[in-house]
Tab-separated table of C-alpha atoms in Angstrom:
chain	number	residue	atom	x	y	z
V	17	MET	CA	90.826	17.994	5.034
V	18	ARG	CA	93.843	20.155	6.037
V	19	THR	CA	96.464	20.840	3.682
V	20	LEU	CA	100.033	22.426	3.990
V	21	ARG	CA	100.553	24.000	0.723
V	22	ASP	CA	97.806	25.444	-0.954
V	23	SER	CA	97.681	27.668	-4.115
V	24	PRO	CA	99.552	31.197	-3.665
V	25	GLY	CA	97.347	34.290	-3.957
V	26	ASP	CA	93.727	33.953	-4.189
V	27	GLY	CA	94.016	30.217	-4.727
V	28	ARG	CA	93.418	30.516	-8.574
V	29	PRO	CA	96.318	29.121	-10.419
V	30	PRO	CA	97.540	30.815	-13.405
V	31	ALA	CA	96.079	29.514	-16.772
V	32	HIS	CA	99.436	27.751	-17.980
V	33	GLU	CA	99.944	25.669	-14.791
V	34	LEU	CA	99.279	22.096	-14.003
V	35	VAL	CA	97.153	21.910	-10.818
V	36	LEU	CA	95.821	19.135	-8.279
V	37	LEU	CA	92.439	19.020	-7.137
V	38	VAL	CA	91.955	17.336	-3.950
V	39	ILE	CA	88.225	16.281	-3.518
V	40	ASP	CA	87.143	14.747	0.044
V	41	GLU	CA	84.162	12.593	0.732
V	42	ASP	CA	81.867	16.024	1.033
V	43	GLY	CA	82.791	17.319	-2.273
V	44	ASP	CA	85.001	20.115	-0.785
V	45	VAL	CA	87.849	20.765	-3.168
V	46	ALA	CA	91.335	22.006	-2.242
V	47	THR	CA	93.397	23.178	-5.187
V	48	HIS	CA	97.293	22.969	-5.492
V	49	VAL	CA	99.510	24.288	-7.987
V	50	LEU	CA	102.319	21.700	-9.019
V	51	PRO	CA	105.796	22.963	-9.816
V	52	ARG	CA	107.248	22.289	-13.347
V	53	GLU	CA	110.176	20.413	-12.032
V	54	GLY	CA	111.100	18.618	-8.818
V	55	GLU	CA	108.705	16.360	-6.804
V	56	VAL	CA	105.939	16.672	-4.347
V	57	VAL	CA	105.076	14.092	-1.686
V	58	LEU	CA	101.441	13.720	-0.317
V	59	GLY	CA	100.710	12.057	2.786
V	60	ARG	CA	99.460	12.562	6.517
V	61	ASP	CA	103.128	13.626	7.935
V	62	PRO	CA	103.289	17.450	8.388
V	63	GLN	CA	106.542	17.273	6.646
V	64	CYS	CA	105.081	16.190	3.388
V	65	THR	CA	104.557	18.855	0.421
V	66	ILE	CA	100.799	18.447	0.568
V	67	VAL	CA	99.300	17.103	3.866
V	68	LEU	CA	96.316	15.037	3.228
V	69	ASP	CA	94.497	14.539	6.799
V	70	ALA	CA	92.006	11.891	5.772
V	71	SER	CA	91.251	8.441	6.691
V	72	ARG	CA	93.298	5.669	5.228
V	73	VAL	CA	96.048	8.026	3.945
V	74	SER	CA	99.530	6.765	4.948
V	75	ARG	CA	102.085	9.165	6.483
V	76	ALA	CA	103.908	9.477	3.129
V	77	HIS	CA	101.447	8.119	0.532
V	78	VAL	CA	102.500	8.887	-2.995
V	79	ARG	CA	105.160	10.947	-4.796
V	80	ILE	CA	104.584	12.969	-7.948
V	81	ARG	CA	107.651	13.888	-9.965
V	82	LEU	CA	107.490	16.831	-12.462
V	83	GLY	CA	109.257	17.292	-15.518
V	84	SER	CA	108.983	16.660	-19.260
V	85	ILE	CA	106.829	13.558	-18.349
V	86	PRO	CA	105.240	13.777	-14.854
V	87	THR	CA	104.965	10.419	-13.033
V	88	VAL	CA	103.402	9.193	-9.869
V	89	GLU	CA	104.704	6.562	-7.469
V	90	ASP	CA	102.989	4.780	-4.446
V	91	LEU	CA	105.389	5.008	-1.396
V	92	GLY	CA	104.483	1.606	-0.114
V	93	SER	CA	101.250	2.882	1.496
V	94	THR	CA	99.128	0.648	3.611
V	95	ASN	CA	95.855	0.755	1.536
V	96	GLY	CA	97.527	1.561	-1.686
V	97	THR	CA	96.823	3.957	-4.611
V	98	ARG	CA	94.427	3.667	-7.607
V	99	MET	CA	94.568	5.170	-10.920
V	100	HIS	CA	91.434	5.111	-13.175
V	101	GLY	CA	90.277	1.969	-10.851
V	102	ARG	CA	93.656	0.156	-11.048
V	103	ALA	CA	95.941	-0.434	-8.203
V	104	LEU	CA	99.318	0.959	-8.611
V	105	GLU	CA	102.447	-1.327	-7.760
V	106	ALA	CA	104.505	0.199	-4.904
V	107	TRP	CA	107.552	1.841	-5.977
V	108	THR	CA	106.798	1.911	-9.486
V	109	PRO	CA	106.547	5.280	-11.104
V	110	VAL	CA	103.880	5.611	-13.934
V	111	PRO	CA	103.148	8.257	-16.410
V	112	LEU	CA	100.849	10.935	-14.895
V	113	ALA	CA	99.119	12.893	-17.593
V	114	PRO	CA	96.531	15.689	-17.367
V	115	GLY	CA	93.089	14.088	-16.867
V	116	SER	CA	94.531	11.551	-14.599
V	117	ALA	CA	92.535	10.627	-11.448
V	118	LEU	CA	93.970	8.894	-8.259
V	119	GLU	CA	92.331	7.518	-5.380
V	120	ILE	CA	93.894	7.712	-2.068
V	121	GLY	CA	91.992	6.470	0.904
V	122	SER	CA	88.850	8.499	0.802
V	123	LEU	CA	90.322	11.094	-1.318
V	124	LEU	CA	90.070	11.520	-5.102
V	125	LEU	CA	92.813	13.564	-6.711
V	126	LEU	CA	92.318	15.118	-10.299
V	127	VAL	CA	95.274	16.396	-12.186
V	128	GLN	CA	94.111	19.165	-14.630
V	129	ARG	CA	95.791	21.853	-16.916
V	130	ARG	CA	94.413	25.175	-17.509
V	131	SER	CA	94.482	25.096	-21.207
V	132	GLY	CA	92.949	23.318	-24.216
V	133	ASP	CA	94.476	20.019	-23.239
V	134	ASP	CA	92.176	17.100	-22.160
V	135	ARG	CA	90.662	17.635	-18.990
V	136	ARG	CA	88.527	14.326	-18.622
V	137	ALA	CA	88.887	12.804	-15.142
V	138	ALA	CA	88.034	9.293	-14.040
V	139	THR	CA	87.967	7.342	-10.980
V	140	GLU	CA	86.970	3.842	-9.853
V	141	SER	CA	83.510	2.351	-9.811
V	142	ASP	CA	81.782	1.699	-6.533
V	143	PRO	CA	78.145	0.956	-5.785
V	144	ALA	CA	77.265	4.341	-4.578
V	145	VAL	CA	78.634	5.858	-7.891
V	146	ASP	CA	76.822	3.218	-9.927
V	147	GLU	CA	73.570	4.018	-8.222
V	148	ALA	CA	74.216	7.790	-9.061
V	149	LEU	CA	74.818	6.633	-12.682
V	150	SER	CA	71.620	4.786	-13.020
V	151	SER	CA	69.679	7.780	-12.063
V	152	VAL	CA	70.986	9.998	-14.810
V	153	ASP	CA	68.669	10.791	-17.761
V	154	ALA	CA	71.657	10.517	-20.534
V	155	VAL	CA	72.737	7.142	-21.821
V	156	VAL	CA	75.899	6.345	-19.905
V	157	LEU	CA	77.482	3.286	-21.285
V	158	ASP	CA	80.986	4.197	-22.770
V	159	PRO	CA	83.781	4.046	-20.306
V	160	VAL	CA	84.736	7.623	-20.888
V	161	MET	CA	81.236	9.105	-19.872
V	162	GLN	CA	81.089	6.619	-16.904
V	163	ASP	CA	84.631	8.236	-15.646
V	164	LEU	CA	82.783	11.628	-16.099
V	165	TYR	CA	79.629	11.033	-14.324
V	166	ARG	CA	81.782	9.331	-11.547
V	167	VAL	CA	83.672	12.637	-10.849
V	168	VAL	CA	80.201	14.489	-11.049
V	169	GLU	CA	78.818	12.236	-8.411
V	170	ARG	CA	81.824	13.317	-6.188
V	171	ILE	CA	82.133	16.941	-7.083
V	172	ALA	CA	78.304	17.510	-6.833
V	173	ARG	CA	78.357	17.231	-3.095
V	174	GLY	CA	80.230	20.388	-2.630
V	175	GLN	CA	79.643	23.959	-3.363
V	176	ILE	CA	82.458	24.773	-5.858
V	177	SER	CA	81.667	26.227	-9.225
V	178	VAL	CA	81.828	23.924	-12.143
V	179	LEU	CA	82.906	24.690	-15.757
V	180	ILE	CA	81.603	22.107	-18.227
V	181	GLN	CA	83.282	22.166	-21.686
V	182	GLY	CA	82.329	20.378	-24.982
V	183	GLU	CA	81.078	20.683	-28.584
V	184	THR	CA	77.768	21.949	-29.496
V	185	GLY	CA	75.000	19.376	-28.922
V	186	SER	CA	77.248	16.905	-26.909
V	187	GLY	CA	75.080	16.821	-23.649
V	188	LYS	CA	76.812	19.502	-21.484
V	189	GLU	CA	73.292	20.449	-19.819
V	190	LEU	CA	72.724	16.887	-18.902
V	191	VAL	CA	75.918	17.003	-16.975
V	192	ALA	CA	74.899	20.259	-15.300
V	193	GLU	CA	71.597	18.706	-14.310
V	194	ALA	CA	73.423	15.958	-12.973
V	195	VAL	CA	75.646	18.083	-10.798
V	196	HIS	CA	72.524	19.679	-9.478
V	197	ARG	CA	70.607	16.364	-8.742
V	198	GLY	CA	73.634	15.200	-6.770
V	199	SER	CA	73.990	18.134	-4.819
V	200	PRO	CA	72.580	19.325	-1.555
V	201	ARG	CA	70.582	21.925	-3.641
V	202	ARG	CA	68.695	19.051	-5.237
V	203	GLY	CA	65.415	20.313	-3.574
V	204	GLY	CA	65.841	23.900	-5.136
V	205	PRO	CA	65.411	25.429	-8.492
V	206	PHE	CA	67.676	24.466	-11.569
V	207	LEU	CA	67.686	27.700	-13.418
V	208	ARG	CA	68.807	27.579	-16.909
V	209	LEU	CA	69.945	31.034	-18.656
V	210	ASN	CA	71.073	31.286	-22.271
V	211	SER	CA	74.073	33.427	-22.104
V	212	ALA	CA	74.036	34.331	-25.682
V	213	ALA	CA	70.607	35.775	-25.245
V	214	PHE	CA	71.698	38.246	-22.595
V	215	THR	CA	71.442	41.981	-23.129
V	216	GLU	CA	72.222	44.714	-20.770
V	217	THR	CA	68.759	45.400	-20.073
V	218	LEU	CA	67.780	42.044	-19.542
V	219	LEU	CA	70.599	41.481	-17.334
V	220	GLU	CA	69.842	44.243	-15.038
V	221	SER	CA	65.960	43.960	-14.987
V	222	GLU	CA	65.324	40.260	-15.563
V	223	LEU	CA	68.389	38.860	-13.611
V	224	PHE	CA	68.458	41.389	-10.863
V	225	GLY	CA	64.899	42.468	-10.630
V	226	HIS	CA	63.743	46.001	-10.337
V	227	GLU	CA	61.940	48.431	-7.756
V	228	LYS	CA	58.596	49.819	-8.555
V	229	GLY	CA	58.807	53.049	-10.411
V	230	SER	CA	62.523	52.492	-11.332
V	231	PHE	CA	61.517	52.944	-15.139
V	232	THR	CA	58.841	53.718	-17.389
V	233	GLY	CA	56.319	50.635	-17.121
V	234	ALA	CA	57.691	49.356	-13.837
V	235	ASP	CA	54.335	49.572	-12.119
V	236	ARG	CA	55.311	47.109	-9.293
V	237	ALA	CA	58.454	45.499	-8.003
V	238	LYS	CA	59.827	42.324	-9.355
V	239	ILE	CA	61.966	40.015	-7.918
V	240	GLY	CA	65.094	38.739	-10.063
V	241	LEU	CA	65.671	35.439	-11.490
V	242	LEU	CA	68.819	34.947	-9.679
V	243	GLU	CA	67.205	35.649	-6.330
V	244	SER	CA	64.125	33.648	-7.209
V	245	ALA	CA	66.559	30.536	-7.514
V	246	LYS	CA	67.390	30.742	-3.768
V	247	GLY	CA	68.891	27.406	-2.696
V	248	GLY	CA	69.374	26.109	-5.999
V	249	THR	CA	71.677	25.874	-9.032
V	250	VAL	CA	72.118	28.624	-11.831
V	251	PHE	CA	73.258	27.193	-15.254
V	252	LEU	CA	74.997	29.413	-17.422
V	253	ASP	CA	74.778	27.818	-20.680
V	254	GLU	CA	77.393	29.059	-23.709
V	255	VAL	CA	78.978	31.458	-21.093
V	256	GLY	CA	81.636	32.120	-23.579
V	257	GLU	CA	79.072	34.293	-25.648
V	258	LEU	CA	78.765	36.838	-22.755
V	259	PRO	CA	79.586	40.244	-23.895
V	260	LEU	CA	82.429	41.906	-21.963
V	261	VAL	CA	80.382	44.496	-20.112
V	262	ILE	CA	77.834	41.626	-18.988
V	263	GLN	CA	81.012	39.720	-17.964
V	264	ALA	CA	81.932	42.453	-15.554
V	265	LYS	CA	78.454	42.630	-13.900
V	266	LEU	CA	78.291	38.894	-13.488
V	267	LEU	CA	81.676	38.773	-11.830
V	268	ARG	CA	80.618	41.081	-9.141
V	269	VAL	CA	77.359	38.930	-8.586
V	270	ILE	CA	79.428	35.558	-8.221
V	271	GLU	CA	82.239	37.354	-5.877
V	272	HIS	CA	79.820	38.807	-3.574
V	273	ARG	CA	76.830	36.637	-4.068
V	274	GLN	CA	74.646	39.795	-3.951
V	275	VAL	CA	72.584	41.576	-6.455
V	276	MET	CA	71.467	45.419	-6.808
V	277	PRO	CA	67.804	45.418	-8.214
V	278	VAL	CA	67.305	48.471	-10.806
V	279	GLY	CA	66.206	51.424	-8.657
V	280	ALA	CA	67.245	49.883	-5.615
V	281	VAL	CA	69.629	51.535	-2.893
V	282	ALA	CA	70.731	48.447	-1.249
V	283	THR	CA	71.958	44.987	-2.296
V	284	ARG	CA	70.269	41.842	-1.719
V	285	PRO	CA	72.011	38.427	-0.991
V	286	ILE	CA	71.428	35.384	-3.202
V	287	ASP	CA	72.175	31.713	-2.292
V	288	VAL	CA	72.739	29.713	-5.545
V	289	ARG	CA	75.442	27.809	-7.077
V	290	PHE	CA	76.947	28.511	-10.477
V	291	VAL	CA	77.492	25.932	-13.241
V	292	ALA	CA	78.835	27.309	-16.525
V	293	ALA	CA	79.002	25.883	-19.948
V	294	THR	CA	80.676	26.629	-23.242
V	295	ASN	CA	81.907	25.158	-26.613
V	296	ARG	CA	84.736	27.617	-26.723
V	297	ASP	CA	88.273	27.505	-25.663
V	298	LEU	CA	88.092	30.120	-22.853
V	299	ASP	CA	91.781	30.402	-22.271
V	300	ALA	CA	92.140	31.326	-25.841
V	301	GLU	CA	89.266	33.654	-25.609
V	302	VAL	CA	91.181	35.404	-22.374
V	303	ALA	CA	94.219	35.505	-24.603
V	304	ALA	CA	92.309	37.135	-27.379
V	305	GLY	CA	90.848	39.781	-24.913
V	306	ARG	CA	87.036	38.415	-25.399
V	307	PHE	CA	86.692	36.957	-21.981
V	308	ARG	CA	87.658	38.097	-18.517
V	309	GLN	CA	90.380	36.039	-16.872
V	310	ASP	CA	89.184	36.996	-13.337
V	311	LEU	CA	85.586	35.643	-14.483
V	312	LEU	CA	87.139	32.393	-15.711
V	313	TYR	CA	88.939	31.999	-12.716
V	314	ARG	CA	85.575	32.272	-10.728
V	315	LEU	CA	83.836	29.813	-13.016
V	316	ASN	CA	86.398	26.881	-13.194
V	317	GLY	CA	86.640	25.612	-9.684
V	318	VAL	CA	86.387	22.168	-11.227
V	319	ILE	CA	86.521	21.619	-14.949
V	320	LEU	CA	84.572	18.874	-16.761
V	321	ARG	CA	84.861	17.978	-20.415
V	322	VAL	CA	82.070	16.281	-22.195
V	323	PRO	CA	83.696	14.117	-24.941
V	324	PRO	CA	81.893	14.487	-28.506
V	325	LEU	CA	79.854	11.564	-29.784
V	326	ARG	CA	82.157	10.237	-31.911
V	327	ASP	CA	84.446	9.566	-28.972
V	328	ARG	CA	81.692	7.507	-27.200
V	329	PRO	CA	80.907	4.706	-29.872
V	330	MET	CA	79.034	2.405	-27.328
V	331	GLU	CA	76.632	4.781	-26.908
V	332	ILE	CA	75.473	5.756	-30.454
V	333	GLU	CA	73.040	2.794	-31.118
V	334	PRO	CA	71.368	2.950	-27.642
V	335	LEU	CA	70.987	6.765	-28.261
V	336	ALA	CA	69.490	6.082	-31.716
V	337	ARG	CA	67.071	3.561	-30.511
V	338	ARG	CA	65.782	5.624	-27.773
V	339	PHE	CA	65.310	8.760	-30.170
V	340	ALA	CA	63.657	6.268	-32.654
V	341	ALA	CA	61.391	4.981	-29.812
V	342	ALA	CA	60.329	8.594	-28.722
V	343	ALA	CA	59.726	9.843	-32.484
V	344	SER	CA	57.619	6.556	-33.093
V	345	ALA	CA	55.439	7.458	-29.838
V	346	ALA	CA	55.187	11.037	-31.114
V	347	LEU	CA	53.569	9.820	-34.317
V	348	GLY	CA	51.416	7.690	-32.471
V	349	LEU	CA	52.995	4.314	-33.779
V	350	PRO	CA	51.966	1.016	-32.445
V	351	ALA	CA	55.818	0.162	-31.838
V	352	PRO	CA	59.088	1.798	-32.307
V	353	ARG	CA	60.700	1.627	-35.695
V	354	PRO	CA	63.499	-1.132	-35.722
V	355	LEU	CA	66.978	-0.314	-36.950
V	356	ALA	CA	68.275	-2.731	-39.752
V	357	PRO	CA	71.829	-4.088	-39.090
V	358	ASP	CA	73.178	-1.906	-42.156
V	359	ALA	CA	71.721	1.163	-40.520
V	360	VAL	CA	73.390	0.338	-37.134
V	361	ALA	CA	76.505	-0.007	-39.078
V	362	TRP	CA	76.021	3.371	-40.867
V	363	LEU	CA	75.267	4.942	-37.401
V	364	ARG	CA	78.597	3.913	-36.286
V	365	GLU	CA	80.502	5.036	-39.186
V	366	HIS	CA	79.289	8.588	-39.373
V	367	ASP	CA	81.638	11.186	-37.594
V	368	TRP	CA	78.348	13.089	-36.039
V	369	PRO	CA	79.788	16.818	-36.082
V	370	GLY	CA	76.506	17.832	-34.513
V	371	ASN	CA	76.747	15.295	-31.749
V	372	VAL	CA	73.726	14.001	-29.885
V	373	ARG	CA	71.525	16.846	-31.107
V	374	GLU	CA	72.419	15.721	-34.926
V	375	LEU	CA	71.848	12.292	-33.806
V	376	LYS	CA	68.294	13.062	-32.342
V	377	ASN	CA	67.294	14.945	-35.670
V	378	VAL	CA	68.438	12.081	-37.919
V	379	MET	CA	66.472	9.479	-35.969
V	380	GLU	CA	63.346	11.584	-35.866
V	381	ARG	CA	63.499	12.152	-39.581
V	382	ALA	CA	64.256	8.616	-40.248
V	383	VAL	CA	61.011	7.328	-38.469
V	384	LEU	CA	59.264	9.490	-40.846
V	385	LEU	CA	61.026	8.139	-44.077
V	386	ALA	CA	60.791	4.245	-42.981
V	387	GLY	CA	57.245	3.930	-43.402
V	388	ASP	CA	55.977	0.803	-42.098
V	389	GLY	CA	59.319	-1.019	-42.308
V	390	PRO	CA	62.701	-0.894	-40.481
V	391	ILE	CA	65.103	2.120	-40.653
V	392	ARG	CA	67.643	1.578	-43.236
V	393	PRO	CA	70.591	3.511	-44.299
V	394	GLU	CA	68.747	5.403	-47.161
V	395	HIS	CA	66.491	6.787	-44.436
V	396	LEU	CA	69.435	8.145	-42.147
V	397	HIS	CA	70.755	10.597	-45.060
V	398	THR	CA	72.280	13.653	-43.970
V	399	THR	CA	73.381	16.629	-46.035
V	400	GLY	CA	76.336	18.967	-45.746
V	401	ALA	CA	78.643	16.586	-43.946
V	402	ALA	CA	81.437	14.372	-44.918
V	403	GLY	CA	81.202	10.938	-44.238
V	404	PRO	CA	79.168	7.590	-44.995
V	405	ASP	CA	76.197	9.799	-45.880
V	406	ALA	CA	77.889	11.331	-48.727
V	407	ALA	CA	77.711	8.294	-50.673
V	408	THR	CA	74.149	7.432	-49.645
V	409	PRO	CA	71.592	8.045	-52.241
V	410	SER	CA	68.776	10.421	-51.049
V	411	PRO	CA	65.512	8.761	-50.166
V	412	GLY	CA	62.876	9.360	-52.577
V	413	GLY	CA	65.080	9.704	-55.913
V	414	PRO	CA	68.126	8.659	-57.696
V	415	PRO	CA	71.392	9.665	-56.623
V	416	GLY	CA	72.141	13.402	-57.539
V	417	ASN	CA	68.510	14.058	-57.718
V	418	ASP	CA	68.583	16.056	-54.278
V	419	ASP	CA	65.744	18.466	-55.327
V	420	ALA	CA	63.339	15.559	-55.842
V	421	ALA	CA	64.634	13.607	-52.806
V	422	GLU	CA	64.072	16.850	-50.538
V	423	LEU	CA	60.568	17.202	-52.106
V	424	ALA	CA	59.642	13.608	-51.177
V	425	ARG	CA	60.836	14.080	-47.551
V	426	ILE	CA	58.766	17.420	-47.357
V	427	ARG	CA	55.621	15.907	-48.510
V	428	ASP	CA	56.056	12.658	-46.562
V	429	ALA	CA	56.814	14.681	-43.271
V	430	LEU	CA	53.667	16.757	-43.977
V	431	ASP	CA	51.609	13.757	-44.660
V	432	ARG	CA	52.598	12.116	-41.485
V	433	CYS	CA	52.026	15.280	-39.492
V	434	HIS	CA	48.731	16.081	-40.957
V	435	GLY	CA	49.803	19.258	-42.449
V	436	ASN	CA	51.216	20.536	-38.994
V	437	GLN	CA	54.264	22.512	-40.261
V	438	THR	CA	55.992	23.113	-36.875
V	439	ARG	CA	55.710	19.033	-36.346
V	440	ALA	CA	57.024	18.372	-39.650
V	441	ALA	CA	59.966	20.913	-39.477
V	442	ARG	CA	60.850	19.401	-36.108
V	443	LEU	CA	60.820	15.710	-37.615
V	444	LEU	CA	62.722	16.890	-40.667
V	445	GLY	CA	65.301	18.603	-38.546
V	446	ILE	CA	64.971	22.028	-39.657
V	447	ALA	CA	63.355	25.363	-38.468
V	448	ARG	CA	59.829	25.952	-39.348
V	449	SER	CA	60.852	29.236	-41.259
V	450	THR	CA	63.303	26.995	-43.289
V	451	LEU	CA	60.365	24.703	-44.051
V	452	VAL	CA	58.111	27.671	-45.327
V	453	ARG	CA	60.912	28.745	-47.684
V	454	LYS	CA	61.378	25.256	-49.015
V	455	LEU	CA	57.628	24.974	-49.837
V	456	ASP	CA	57.692	28.337	-51.550
V	457	ALA	CA	60.782	27.218	-53.469
V	458	HIS	CA	59.225	24.031	-54.665
V	459	GLY	CA	55.932	25.774	-55.510
V	460	LEU	CA	54.227	23.568	-52.743
V	461	PRO	CA	50.953	25.331	-51.323
V	462	ARG	CA	51.189	25.649	-47.539
V	463	PRO	CA	48.794	23.508	-45.664
V	464	ARG	CA	46.087	25.044	-44.255
V	465	LYS	CA	45.776	25.125	-40.180
């Protein structure tokens, strides 16, 4: 793919600019900064503002007009232009918002804004994409998620860095895994790194490795995690949590694809693709001085936004049934606990501030509380959140008797888990240490191992 006018400087657009990503069949990406005013013509003609040398692209294919309300217009092209799977009528301008996706011949064009705006992109369904969707472990039923995974299928083929944004518990890691599985690196490692757990010592020794004798206790040389992920993908989860001093070290690694083991005198090359995820607004973090802008530019080659569960209503019930089936199997039940119709209604009305992670905990707890019957609304009670659950009586006691209800839930969980505190805590959706404190608070003896 050949372009006439790419982004200025190092190809990284300023944070406030509207940009156009042109993705070819191989997943390679060209980034173009769009002007705030005026028009941009795309096509094969060398006189076009952006030259697209690809199959089935007309000499002058589409025009984008910029201003207060950007528009896109098909210029009577031979093969047409599609937006979100729908063909555009020739010579008819239509609004073009950030998150829009256009198909021009064999190319996918994504419009994105480097700010807190919606960055979701979509594209038309095709058999190859649908086959890729069917291999994803996530439930992908809602149109907004199908759009997302279709873009994942396209960009996974390249080597560009990917930044995944979304609320805690929304499924960012599943999207990262899908990028890895759809890439030429699928046969290599998928290395998960929790950025919140990074310390300078960990980064130096564990990630970069060290030489024998480089510090006390280093009785042998050790290869670093980044070097061991050769040919694979490195997933930097919650990258917004990185301290600034570590951001600087990571920037050098990403820029040069080299690491310097502790005690070494020469760098070593690494062969990895970086995929990062965050629940923070990194543009705001940059403005506040808590995140390096140059690191952000290295990570956000393509931005994917995972919508919260409340914006994916078609997936709530299927996910709930999947989690109920898994929890039933973990307890050795002969069949998954069914969902009563009023329980399904409750699930759909709840706001799910904790997203998929919260739903999983709620369903695991509900399987415990349902006994031998179906799961009903009273088994789905959650605490500390506004919504339909606020008016739902706590199971095990009358409304307002929260202590009695909690005591009943704890006893039931321990009963069903044969006194195993770790399993009981997991099925209650709390940490084991929290369960121990609650046992002490209620005066319950701790089960023997």
